[in-house]
Coordinates of C-alpha atoms in Angstrom, one line a residue:
Chain C
M1 CA 0.0 0.0 0.0
V2 CA 3.0 2.3 0.4
N3 CA 5.8 2.6 -2.0
I4 CA 8.2 3.6 0.8
K5 CA 11.2 4.3 -1.4
N6 CA 9.3 6.6 -3.7
I7 CA 6.2 7.7 -1.8
S8 CA 5.3 10.3 -4.5
D9 CA 4.6 7.3 -6.9
D10 CA 1.5 6.6 -4.7
F11 CA 0.0 9.9 -5.7
P12 CA -1.3 9.8 -9.3
I13 CA -1.9 13.5 -9.4
L14 CA 1.8 14.3 -9.1
A15 CA 2.7 12.4 -12.2
Q16 CA 1.3 15.1 -14.6
K17 CA 3.2 17.8 -16.3
I18 CA 2.3 21.4 -15.6
N19 CA 3.2 24.1 -18.1
G20 CA 5.5 21.5 -19.8
H21 CA 7.5 20.8 -16.6
R22 CA 7.6 18.1 -13.9
F23 CA 4.9 19.1 -11.4
V24 CA 6.3 20.3 -8.1
Y25 CA 3.5 20.6 -5.5
L26 CA 4.5 22.7 -2.5
D27 CA 1.1 23.8 -1.2
S28 CA 0.1 20.9 1.0
A29 CA -0.8 23.2 3.8
A30 CA -3.7 24.4 1.6
T31 CA -4.7 20.8 0.7
S32 CA -2.6 17.7 0.5
M33 CA -2.9 15.3 -2.4
R34 CA -4.4 11.8 -2.0
P35 CA -2.7 8.4 -2.6
N36 CA -4.2 5.6 -4.7
F37 CA -4.8 3.8 -1.4
V38 CA -7.3 6.4 -0.2
L39 CA -8.9 6.9 -3.7
D40 CA -9.4 3.2 -4.1
R41 CA -11.0 2.8 -0.7
I42 CA -13.5 5.6 -1.5
D43 CA -14.1 4.0 -4.9
A44 CA -14.7 0.6 -3.3
F45 CA -17.1 2.0 -0.8
Y46 CA -19.3 3.6 -3.4
K47 CA -19.0 0.5 -5.6
S48 CA -19.8 -2.1 -2.9
S49 CA -21.2 -0.7 0.3
A50 CA -22.7 2.8 -0.1
A51 CA -26.2 2.4 1.4
N52 CA -27.3 5.0 4.0
P53 CA -25.6 4.3 7.4
H54 CA -27.8 3.9 10.5
R55 CA -31.0 3.4 8.6
G56 CA -31.6 0.1 6.8
V57 CA -31.4 -3.4 8.3
Y58 CA -30.4 -5.1 5.1
A59 CA -26.9 -6.4 4.3
L60 CA -25.6 -3.3 2.5
A61 CA -26.9 -0.9 5.1
E62 CA -25.1 -2.9 7.8
R63 CA -21.9 -2.7 5.8
A64 CA -22.3 1.0 5.3
T65 CA -22.9 1.6 9.0
A66 CA -19.9 -0.6 9.9
A67 CA -17.7 1.4 7.4
Y68 CA -18.9 4.7 8.8
E69 CA -18.6 3.8 12.5
G70 CA -15.4 1.9 11.8
A71 CA -13.9 5.1 10.4
R72 CA -14.9 7.0 13.6
A73 CA -13.1 4.4 15.7
A74 CA -10.0 4.6 13.5
V75 CA -9.9 8.4 13.7
A76 CA -10.4 8.2 17.5
R77 CA -7.4 5.9 17.9
F78 CA -5.4 8.2 15.6
V79 CA -5.8 11.3 17.8
G80 CA -6.0 9.7 21.2
A81 CA -9.8 10.2 21.8
D82 CA -12.7 7.9 22.6
T83 CA -14.9 7.0 19.7
D84 CA -18.0 8.8 20.9
E85 CA -16.0 12.0 21.3
I86 CA -15.4 12.2 17.5
V87 CA -18.0 14.1 15.5
F88 CA -17.8 14.1 11.7
T89 CA -18.2 17.5 10.1
R90 CA -17.4 19.1 6.7
N91 CA -14.1 20.5 7.7
A92 CA -12.1 22.1 10.6
S93 CA -14.0 25.4 10.0
E94 CA -17.3 23.8 10.6
S95 CA -16.0 22.0 13.7
L96 CA -14.8 25.3 15.1
N97 CA -18.2 26.9 14.3
I98 CA -20.0 24.1 16.2
V99 CA -17.9 25.0 19.3
M100 CA -18.9 28.7 18.8
Y101 CA -22.6 28.1 18.2
C102 CA -23.2 25.2 20.6
H103 CA -20.8 26.0 23.4
A104 CA -19.3 29.5 23.3
Q105 CA -22.4 31.6 22.7
Y106 CA -24.0 30.1 25.8
A107 CA -20.9 30.0 28.0
L108 CA -19.8 33.6 27.5
K109 CA -21.2 36.8 29.1
P110 CA -20.1 40.4 29.3
G111 CA -16.8 40.7 31.3
D112 CA -15.6 37.4 30.1
S113 CA -12.7 37.0 27.6
V114 CA -11.7 34.7 24.7
V115 CA -8.0 34.5 24.2
I116 CA -6.3 33.5 20.9
P117 CA -2.9 34.1 19.3
I118 CA -2.6 36.8 16.7
S119 CA -1.4 34.2 14.2
E120 CA -4.7 32.3 14.0
H121 CA -6.2 31.3 10.6
H122 CA -9.4 33.1 10.0
S123 CA -11.3 29.9 10.7
N124 CA -10.1 30.0 14.3
L125 CA -10.5 33.8 14.6
V126 CA -13.7 35.0 12.9
P127 CA -16.0 32.6 15.0
W128 CA -14.5 34.1 18.1
Q129 CA -15.1 37.7 16.9
I130 CA -18.7 36.6 16.3
A131 CA -18.9 35.0 19.7
A132 CA -17.6 38.1 21.4
A133 CA -20.1 40.3 19.4
K134 CA -23.0 38.0 20.3
T135 CA -22.2 37.8 24.0
G136 CA -20.4 41.1 24.9
A137 CA -17.3 39.1 25.8
E138 CA -13.8 40.5 24.9
L139 CA -11.7 39.0 22.2
R140 CA -8.1 39.3 23.4
Y141 CA -4.9 38.4 21.4
L142 CA -1.7 36.8 22.4
Y143 CA 1.0 38.6 20.4
T144 CA 3.9 36.7 19.0
D145 CA 7.4 38.0 19.4
A146 CA 8.0 39.7 16.0
E147 CA 11.5 38.3 15.9
T148 CA 11.0 34.6 16.9
G149 CA 7.3 34.2 15.9
L150 CA 6.7 32.6 19.3
I151 CA 4.4 33.7 22.1
P152 CA 6.4 34.8 25.2
D153 CA 5.5 33.1 28.5
S154 CA 4.8 36.6 30.0
E155 CA 2.1 37.2 27.4
I156 CA 0.4 33.9 28.2
E157 CA 0.5 34.7 32.0
R158 CA -0.8 38.2 31.5
K159 CA -3.5 37.8 28.9
I160 CA -5.1 34.5 30.2
D161 CA -6.6 35.6 33.4
K162 CA -9.6 34.9 35.6
T163 CA -12.0 36.5 33.1
T164 CA -10.9 34.0 30.4
K165 CA -13.5 31.4 29.5
I166 CA -12.0 30.1 26.2
V167 CA -8.5 29.8 25.0
A168 CA -8.3 28.8 21.3
F169 CA -5.1 28.2 19.3
A170 CA -3.6 26.5 16.4
H171 CA -1.1 23.7 17.1
V172 CA 1.0 24.8 14.2
S173 CA 0.8 28.2 12.5
N174 CA -0.3 27.8 8.8
V175 CA 1.8 30.9 8.0
L176 CA 4.9 30.5 10.1
G177 CA 5.0 26.7 10.4
L178 CA 6.0 27.1 14.1
R179 CA 4.6 24.9 16.7
F180 CA 2.8 26.6 19.6
P181 CA 3.3 25.5 23.2
A182 CA 0.0 23.6 23.5
E183 CA 1.0 22.1 26.9
K184 CA 1.7 25.6 28.4
L185 CA -1.5 27.2 27.0
V186 CA -3.6 24.3 28.2
A187 CA -2.0 24.4 31.7
R188 CA -2.6 28.2 32.0
A189 CA -6.2 27.8 30.7
R190 CA -6.8 25.0 33.3
C191 CA -5.4 27.2 36.0
V192 CA -8.0 29.9 35.3
G193 CA -10.8 27.4 34.5
A194 CA -11.0 28.2 30.8
V195 CA -12.1 25.8 28.1
T196 CA -9.4 25.0 25.4
V197 CA -9.9 24.7 21.7
L198 CA -7.1 23.2 19.5
D199 CA -7.0 23.8 15.8
A200 CA -5.0 20.8 14.8
A201 CA -5.4 21.2 11.0
Q202 CA -1.7 21.8 10.4
S203 CA -0.4 19.4 13.1
V204 CA -2.2 16.1 12.5
P205 CA -0.5 15.6 9.1
H206 CA 3.0 16.1 10.5
F207 CA 3.4 14.5 13.9
P208 CA 1.4 12.3 16.3
V209 CA -1.2 14.3 18.2
D210 CA -2.9 12.9 21.4
F211 CA -6.0 15.0 22.4
H212 CA -6.4 13.2 25.7
G213 CA -2.7 13.5 26.4
L214 CA -2.8 17.2 25.6
D215 CA -5.9 17.5 27.9
V216 CA -7.7 19.9 25.4
D217 CA -11.5 20.3 25.6
F218 CA -12.2 20.7 21.9
A219 CA -10.1 20.1 18.8
A220 CA -10.7 20.4 15.0
F221 CA -9.0 19.2 11.8
S222 CA -9.8 18.4 8.2
A223 CA -9.2 15.2 6.2
H224 CA -8.1 17.0 3.1
K225 CA -4.9 18.3 4.7
M226 CA -3.9 14.8 5.8
Y227 CA -4.1 12.9 2.5
G228 CA -7.9 12.3 2.8
P229 CA -10.8 13.7 0.7
M230 CA -12.2 17.2 0.7
G231 CA -15.5 17.7 2.5
I232 CA -15.0 15.8 5.7
G233 CA -13.5 17.0 9.0
V234 CA -13.5 16.2 12.6
L235 CA -14.6 17.9 15.8
Y236 CA -13.3 16.3 19.0
G237 CA -15.1 17.3 22.2
R238 CA -14.6 16.1 25.7
R239 CA -17.5 13.8 26.4
E240 CA -18.9 15.9 29.4
L241 CA -18.9 19.0 27.2
L242 CA -20.5 17.4 24.1
E243 CA -23.2 15.9 26.3
K244 CA -24.2 19.4 27.6
M245 CA -24.3 21.0 24.2
P246 CA -27.4 21.5 22.1
P247 CA -27.5 20.2 18.5
F248 CA -25.9 22.3 15.7
L249 CA -28.3 21.4 12.8
F250 CA -31.7 19.6 13.1
G251 CA -33.0 16.8 11.0
G252 CA -32.8 13.1 10.4
D253 CA -30.5 10.7 12.3
M254 CA -29.7 13.2 15.1
I255 CA -32.9 12.4 17.1
E256 CA -33.9 9.8 19.7
Y257 CA -37.7 10.3 19.3
V258 CA -39.8 12.9 17.6
R259 CA -43.3 13.7 18.8
E260 CA -45.7 16.3 17.1
Q261 CA -44.5 19.2 19.2
D262 CA -41.0 18.3 20.6
T263 CA -38.0 16.0 20.1
D264 CA -35.5 14.1 22.2
F265 CA -32.1 14.4 20.6
A266 CA -29.6 11.6 20.1
A267 CA -26.5 11.4 22.3
P268 CA -23.2 12.7 21.0
P269 CA -21.6 12.3 18.5
H270 CA -24.8 11.6 16.4
R271 CA -26.6 14.6 18.0
F272 CA -24.2 16.8 15.8
E273 CA -24.6 14.8 12.6
A274 CA -28.0 15.7 11.1
G275 CA -29.0 14.3 7.7
T276 CA -27.1 11.8 5.5
Q277 CA -23.5 12.1 6.3
N278 CA -20.4 12.0 4.0
A279 CA -19.8 8.3 4.6
G280 CA -17.5 8.0 1.6
G281 CA -15.5 10.9 3.0
A282 CA -15.2 9.1 6.4
V283 CA -14.0 6.0 4.7
G284 CA -11.4 8.0 2.8
L285 CA -10.3 9.7 6.1
A286 CA -9.9 6.3 7.8
A287 CA -7.9 5.1 4.8
A288 CA -5.7 8.2 5.1
V289 CA -5.1 7.4 8.8
E290 CA -4.1 3.9 7.8
Y291 CA -1.8 5.2 5.1
I292 CA 0.0 7.5 7.5
G293 CA 0.3 4.5 9.9
A294 CA 1.8 2.4 7.1
I295 CA 4.5 5.0 6.5
G296 CA 5.0 5.5 10.2
W297 CA 5.5 8.7 12.2
A298 CA 9.2 8.2 12.7
N299 CA 9.6 8.0 8.9
I300 CA 7.4 11.0 8.3
E301 CA 8.9 13.2 10.9
S302 CA 12.5 12.5 9.9
R303 CA 11.9 13.0 6.2
E304 CA 10.0 16.2 6.7
A305 CA 12.5 17.6 9.1
A306 CA 15.3 16.9 6.7
L307 CA 13.4 18.5 3.8
M308 CA 12.5 21.5 5.8
R309 CA 16.2 22.0 6.9
R310 CA 17.2 21.8 3.2
L311 CA 14.5 24.3 2.3
T312 CA 15.2 26.8 5.0
A313 CA 19.0 26.6 4.5
G314 CA 18.5 27.1 0.8
L315 CA 16.2 30.1 1.3
A316 CA 18.7 31.6 3.8
E317 CA 21.4 31.3 1.1
Q318 CA 19.3 33.1 -1.5
K319 CA 20.1 36.7 -2.2
R320 CA 17.0 39.0 -1.7
V321 CA 14.8 36.4 0.0
S322 CA 13.6 36.9 3.5
V323 CA 11.8 34.3 5.6
I324 CA 8.8 35.5 7.7
G325 CA 9.2 35.3 11.4
D326 CA 12.8 34.3 11.2
A327 CA 15.3 35.4 13.8
D328 CA 16.4 31.8 14.5
P329 CA 17.2 30.1 11.2
G330 CA 17.4 26.8 13.1
A331 CA 13.8 27.1 14.4
R332 CA 11.9 23.9 13.7
R333 CA 9.2 24.5 11.2
Y334 CA 6.5 21.9 10.6
G335 CA 5.8 21.6 7.0
V336 CA 5.4 25.3 6.3
V337 CA 7.7 28.2 5.6
S338 CA 6.7 31.7 4.3
F339 CA 9.0 34.1 2.6
N340 CA 9.2 37.1 0.3
I341 CA 11.4 38.0 -2.6
E342 CA 12.6 41.6 -2.6
D343 CA 10.6 44.0 -4.7
V344 CA 8.3 41.2 -5.8
H345 CA 4.6 40.7 -4.9
S346 CA 3.9 37.1 -4.0
H347 CA 1.3 36.7 -6.7
D348 CA 3.8 37.5 -9.4
A349 CA 6.3 35.0 -7.7
A350 CA 3.6 32.3 -7.7
T351 CA 2.6 33.0 -11.3
I352 CA 6.2 32.9 -12.5
L353 CA 7.0 29.7 -10.4
D354 CA 3.9 28.1 -11.9
S355 CA 5.3 28.6 -15.3
F356 CA 8.1 26.3 -14.2
G357 CA 5.6 23.7 -12.9
I358 CA 5.9 24.7 -9.2
A359 CA 2.8 25.3 -7.1
I360 CA 3.3 27.5 -4.1
R361 CA 0.7 29.6 -2.2
A362 CA 0.7 33.4 -2.4
G363 CA -1.2 36.0 -0.5
A364 CA -2.3 36.4 3.1
H365 CA -3.0 32.7 3.8
C366 CA -6.3 33.4 5.6
A367 CA -4.4 35.2 8.3
H368 CA -4.9 39.0 7.7
P369 CA -4.4 40.0 11.4
L370 CA -1.0 38.2 11.6
L371 CA 0.2 39.8 8.4
D372 CA -1.0 43.2 9.5
Y373 CA 0.8 42.7 12.9
L374 CA 4.0 41.7 11.1
G375 CA 3.7 44.6 8.7
V376 CA 3.7 42.3 5.7
K377 CA 1.2 42.7 2.9
A378 CA 1.4 39.2 1.5
S379 CA 3.9 36.4 1.3
C380 CA 4.9 33.3 -0.6
R381 CA 4.4 30.0 1.2
A382 CA 5.9 26.7 0.5
S383 CA 4.6 23.6 2.4
L384 CA 5.5 20.0 2.4
G385 CA 3.8 16.6 2.4
V386 CA 4.9 13.0 2.7
Y387 CA 5.4 12.9 -1.1
S388 CA 7.8 16.0 -1.1
T389 CA 11.3 15.2 -2.3
E390 CA 14.7 16.8 -2.3
Q391 CA 14.3 17.3 -6.0
D392 CA 11.1 19.4 -5.3
I393 CA 13.0 21.6 -2.9
D394 CA 16.0 22.0 -5.2
R395 CA 13.8 22.9 -8.1
L396 CA 12.1 25.6 -6.1
L397 CA 15.4 27.0 -5.0
E398 CA 16.8 26.9 -8.5
C399 CA 13.8 28.8 -9.9
I400 CA 13.4 31.5 -7.3
P401 CA 16.2 33.7 -8.8
Q402 CA 14.2 33.6 -12.1
V403 CA 11.4 35.5 -10.5
R404 CA 13.3 38.8 -10.2
R405 CA 14.8 38.3 -13.6
K406 CA 11.5 37.8 -15.3
L407 CA 10.2 41.0 -13.7
G408 CA 13.3 42.9 -15.0
Y409 CA 15.0 43.4 -11.6
G410 CA 18.7 42.8 -11.2
D411 CA 20.1 39.7 -9.4
Chain D
M1 CA -0.7 32.5 -21.9
E2 CA 3.0 32.3 -22.0
I3 CA 4.8 33.7 -19.0
D4 CA 7.0 36.0 -21.2
A5 CA 3.9 37.5 -22.8
L6 CA 2.4 38.2 -19.4
Y7 CA 5.6 39.7 -18.1
S8 CA 6.6 41.4 -21.3
E9 CA 9.1 44.2 -21.4
I10 CA 6.4 46.8 -21.7
I11 CA 4.5 45.4 -18.7
T12 CA 7.5 44.9 -16.4
E13 CA 8.9 48.4 -17.3
H14 CA 5.6 50.0 -16.3
S15 CA 5.5 47.9 -13.1
R16 CA 8.9 49.2 -12.0
S17 CA 8.4 52.8 -13.2
S18 CA 7.8 55.4 -10.6
R19 CA 6.9 58.1 -13.1
N20 CA 3.1 58.0 -12.2
R21 CA 3.6 56.5 -8.8
R22 CA 3.5 59.6 -6.7
R23 CA 1.4 61.7 -4.4
M24 CA -0.3 64.7 -6.1
E25 CA -0.7 68.2 -4.5
N26 CA -4.3 69.3 -4.4
P27 CA -5.9 66.6 -6.4
T28 CA -9.5 67.2 -7.4
V29 CA -10.4 63.7 -6.4
S30 CA -8.5 61.0 -4.4
R31 CA -10.0 57.5 -4.5
Q32 CA -8.9 54.3 -2.8
G33 CA -9.4 50.8 -4.4
V34 CA -8.8 47.5 -2.6
N35 CA -8.5 43.9 -3.6
P36 CA -9.5 42.1 -0.4
S37 CA -8.5 38.7 -1.7
C38 CA -4.8 39.6 -2.3
G39 CA -4.3 42.7 -0.1
D40 CA -3.6 45.0 -3.1
E41 CA -4.5 48.6 -2.4
L42 CA -4.2 51.6 -4.6
T43 CA -5.0 55.3 -4.2
L44 CA -5.7 57.1 -7.5
E45 CA -5.5 60.8 -7.6
L46 CA -6.9 63.0 -10.4
R47 CA -6.7 66.7 -11.1
E48 CA -9.4 68.1 -13.3
D49 CA -9.4 71.5 -14.9
G50 CA -12.3 72.6 -17.2
G51 CA -13.5 69.1 -17.7
V52 CA -10.1 67.8 -18.7
I53 CA -8.0 65.4 -16.5
T54 CA -4.8 67.4 -16.4
D55 CA -2.9 65.0 -14.1
A56 CA -3.3 61.4 -12.8
S57 CA -1.1 59.5 -10.4
F58 CA -1.3 56.6 -8.0
T59 CA 0.3 55.2 -4.9
G60 CA -0.1 51.9 -3.1
E61 CA 0.9 48.3 -2.8
G62 CA 0.3 45.7 -5.5
C63 CA 1.7 43.1 -7.8
A64 CA 3.5 43.8 -11.1
I65 CA 0.3 43.4 -13.1
S66 CA -1.8 45.9 -11.0
K67 CA 1.1 48.4 -10.8
A68 CA 1.7 48.2 -14.6
S69 CA -2.0 48.5 -15.2
A70 CA -2.2 51.6 -13.0
S71 CA 0.9 53.1 -14.6
M72 CA -0.5 52.6 -18.1
M73 CA -3.9 53.9 -17.2
T74 CA -2.6 57.1 -15.7
D75 CA -0.5 57.7 -18.8
I76 CA -3.6 57.2 -21.1
I77 CA -6.1 59.3 -19.2
R78 CA -3.9 62.4 -18.7
G79 CA -5.1 65.1 -21.1
K80 CA -8.4 63.3 -21.7
S81 CA -11.9 64.5 -20.9
R82 CA -13.9 62.9 -18.2
T83 CA -16.2 61.3 -20.8
E84 CA -13.2 59.9 -22.9
A85 CA -11.7 58.5 -19.7
A86 CA -14.9 56.8 -18.9
R87 CA -15.1 55.3 -22.4
L88 CA -11.5 54.0 -22.2
C89 CA -12.4 52.5 -18.8
S90 CA -15.3 50.5 -20.3
A91 CA -13.2 49.5 -23.2
F92 CA -10.4 48.2 -21.0
L93 CA -12.8 46.3 -18.6
G94 CA -14.5 44.8 -21.7
M95 CA -11.2 43.6 -23.1
I96 CA -10.2 41.9 -19.8
K97 CA -13.7 40.3 -19.7
G98 CA -12.7 38.7 -23.0
E99 CA -14.4 41.0 -25.5
Q100 CA -12.2 41.4 -28.6
P101 CA -11.7 45.2 -29.0
D102 CA -11.6 46.7 -32.5
A103 CA -8.4 48.1 -33.9
E104 CA -9.4 51.7 -33.0
T105 CA -10.1 50.8 -29.4
L106 CA -6.8 48.8 -29.1
D107 CA -5.1 51.9 -30.4
A108 CA -6.8 54.2 -27.9
L109 CA -5.8 51.9 -25.0
E110 CA -2.1 52.5 -26.0
D111 CA 0.3 50.5 -23.8
A112 CA -2.7 49.0 -21.8
A113 CA -3.6 46.9 -24.8
A114 CA -0.6 44.8 -23.8
L115 CA -2.6 43.5 -20.9
Q116 CA -5.1 41.8 -23.1
G117 CA -3.6 38.4 -22.4
V118 CA -4.6 38.7 -18.8
S119 CA -8.2 38.0 -19.9
K120 CA -7.1 34.3 -20.2
M121 CA -5.7 34.2 -16.6
P122 CA -8.8 34.2 -14.3
A123 CA -6.7 34.3 -11.2
R124 CA -4.9 37.5 -12.3
V125 CA -7.9 39.4 -13.8
K126 CA -8.6 41.2 -10.5
C127 CA -5.0 42.5 -10.5
A128 CA -5.4 44.2 -13.9
V129 CA -8.8 45.7 -13.3
L130 CA -8.2 47.2 -9.8
P131 CA -6.9 50.6 -11.1
W132 CA -9.7 50.8 -13.7
H133 CA -12.5 50.0 -11.2
T134 CA -10.9 52.7 -9.0
L135 CA -11.0 55.1 -12.0
K136 CA -14.6 54.4 -12.5
S137 CA -15.4 55.3 -8.9
A138 CA -13.2 58.4 -9.1
I139 CA -15.1 59.6 -12.2
E140 CA -18.4 59.1 -10.3
D141 CA -16.8 61.3 -7.5
L142 CA -15.9 64.0 -10.1
K143 CA -19.5 64.1 -11.3
D144 CA -20.7 64.6 -7.7
Q145 CA -18.5 67.6 -7.2

């Protein structure tokens, strides 16, 4: 199932030519590609088992239910949670919205605060603005040190105080690639009695994550950033919290019993899964979990660390390239690095690199407040997946100098 | 389109040029345009005298395509009447939408005609049209004065 010597051979999408060149995909932080193993499992589900889970009592329906609930169990094992604490959603954004709509808007009141790092992705930022606006609570930011990109301990101590009811943060920044001190943030939040929300979208593809071990209350991630399909994500919630929360959407399969005028709702996780679910997506996500397991974390982490060292060292050697949030060139970055080329807007850089077959992200990376705070308008971002190779990195580094040349600037 | 056609000499020269990229003293109208999706922002300043745009300039941040487009546009509209400027604006926006302009219109668009190829790059269309949409609003502002 894994071609461990040439992992990229498992990903059919990478075999194509783009603009006449070998395709170099360096935008896995936006969405990762999917291996044949995952695509085949989804295909097989739709070809052999795709009845509606939880409804029929015939053979195919039993098979569909087993596939869907089996996927939930596999995901729970993958992130160190109990099976009934895993809710399937559309994506990490929807998961975070459920926390806002079904927990935060009831838990917050004027005088309370929600604390988040300034580096958050809009999906873990806008819902908290809305929660604050709905309830009169204050949205408070933890500012990163402009030099290191990290949050100083003093900032954590000062901002998370007895008014704080929710602390929400990304495990790994989708712009800086730096890992935030989840343990420290959770400990401080516990100390003041606040609920913690972990955005694990950029961490689960790159290193093992254990929600029970981290002691977070809620967590969210998307399948499509970890070699699974688009359109399915996960909300983890501590059982006691999920049990107290009202449903998110109302409809079929999320009920216990419906009378003419009122309804008993199902227990979590089904309370939060109204209507026919993306069972094929869940099967694909479970396949992605299995695929990651087959490569092995030790393998993934050592490969990605070596590639990231090669990339950051190469960027540091480039003339007229500056890395964002980079005082410590040795800082460990998890799959993501952002940079700018002098005089060049990132959109021009991305268009020119695309002409060489290289896909990188350009723009604000759904993190306007961070870029404003850092005084950067936009940036280029290169990000890695298990299929990334030394050749991919070298090709990017070789083509970067072409960008200024194409635009008529000197070397 | 080929990358060398998109970043042709005429386009990159305009993108690097600071001739029209300056603040103006006492403009008749100053109008800001923003591309929220990429963070590009531009302030267009026009001075009008007796119904004629006697000077045009811009400042702001943007990619090479939006800066080139702004530089070309300010060159073209200088010395034109408000009505002529509005007509050129429609002609340019039509061209980027994929309409084939006639020879006379291409001629009137001068250097900006070089941006025609952008119409085939949906992701970059918004860069090319930002200055022109801003011009459209600025002309509306002139009418209100």
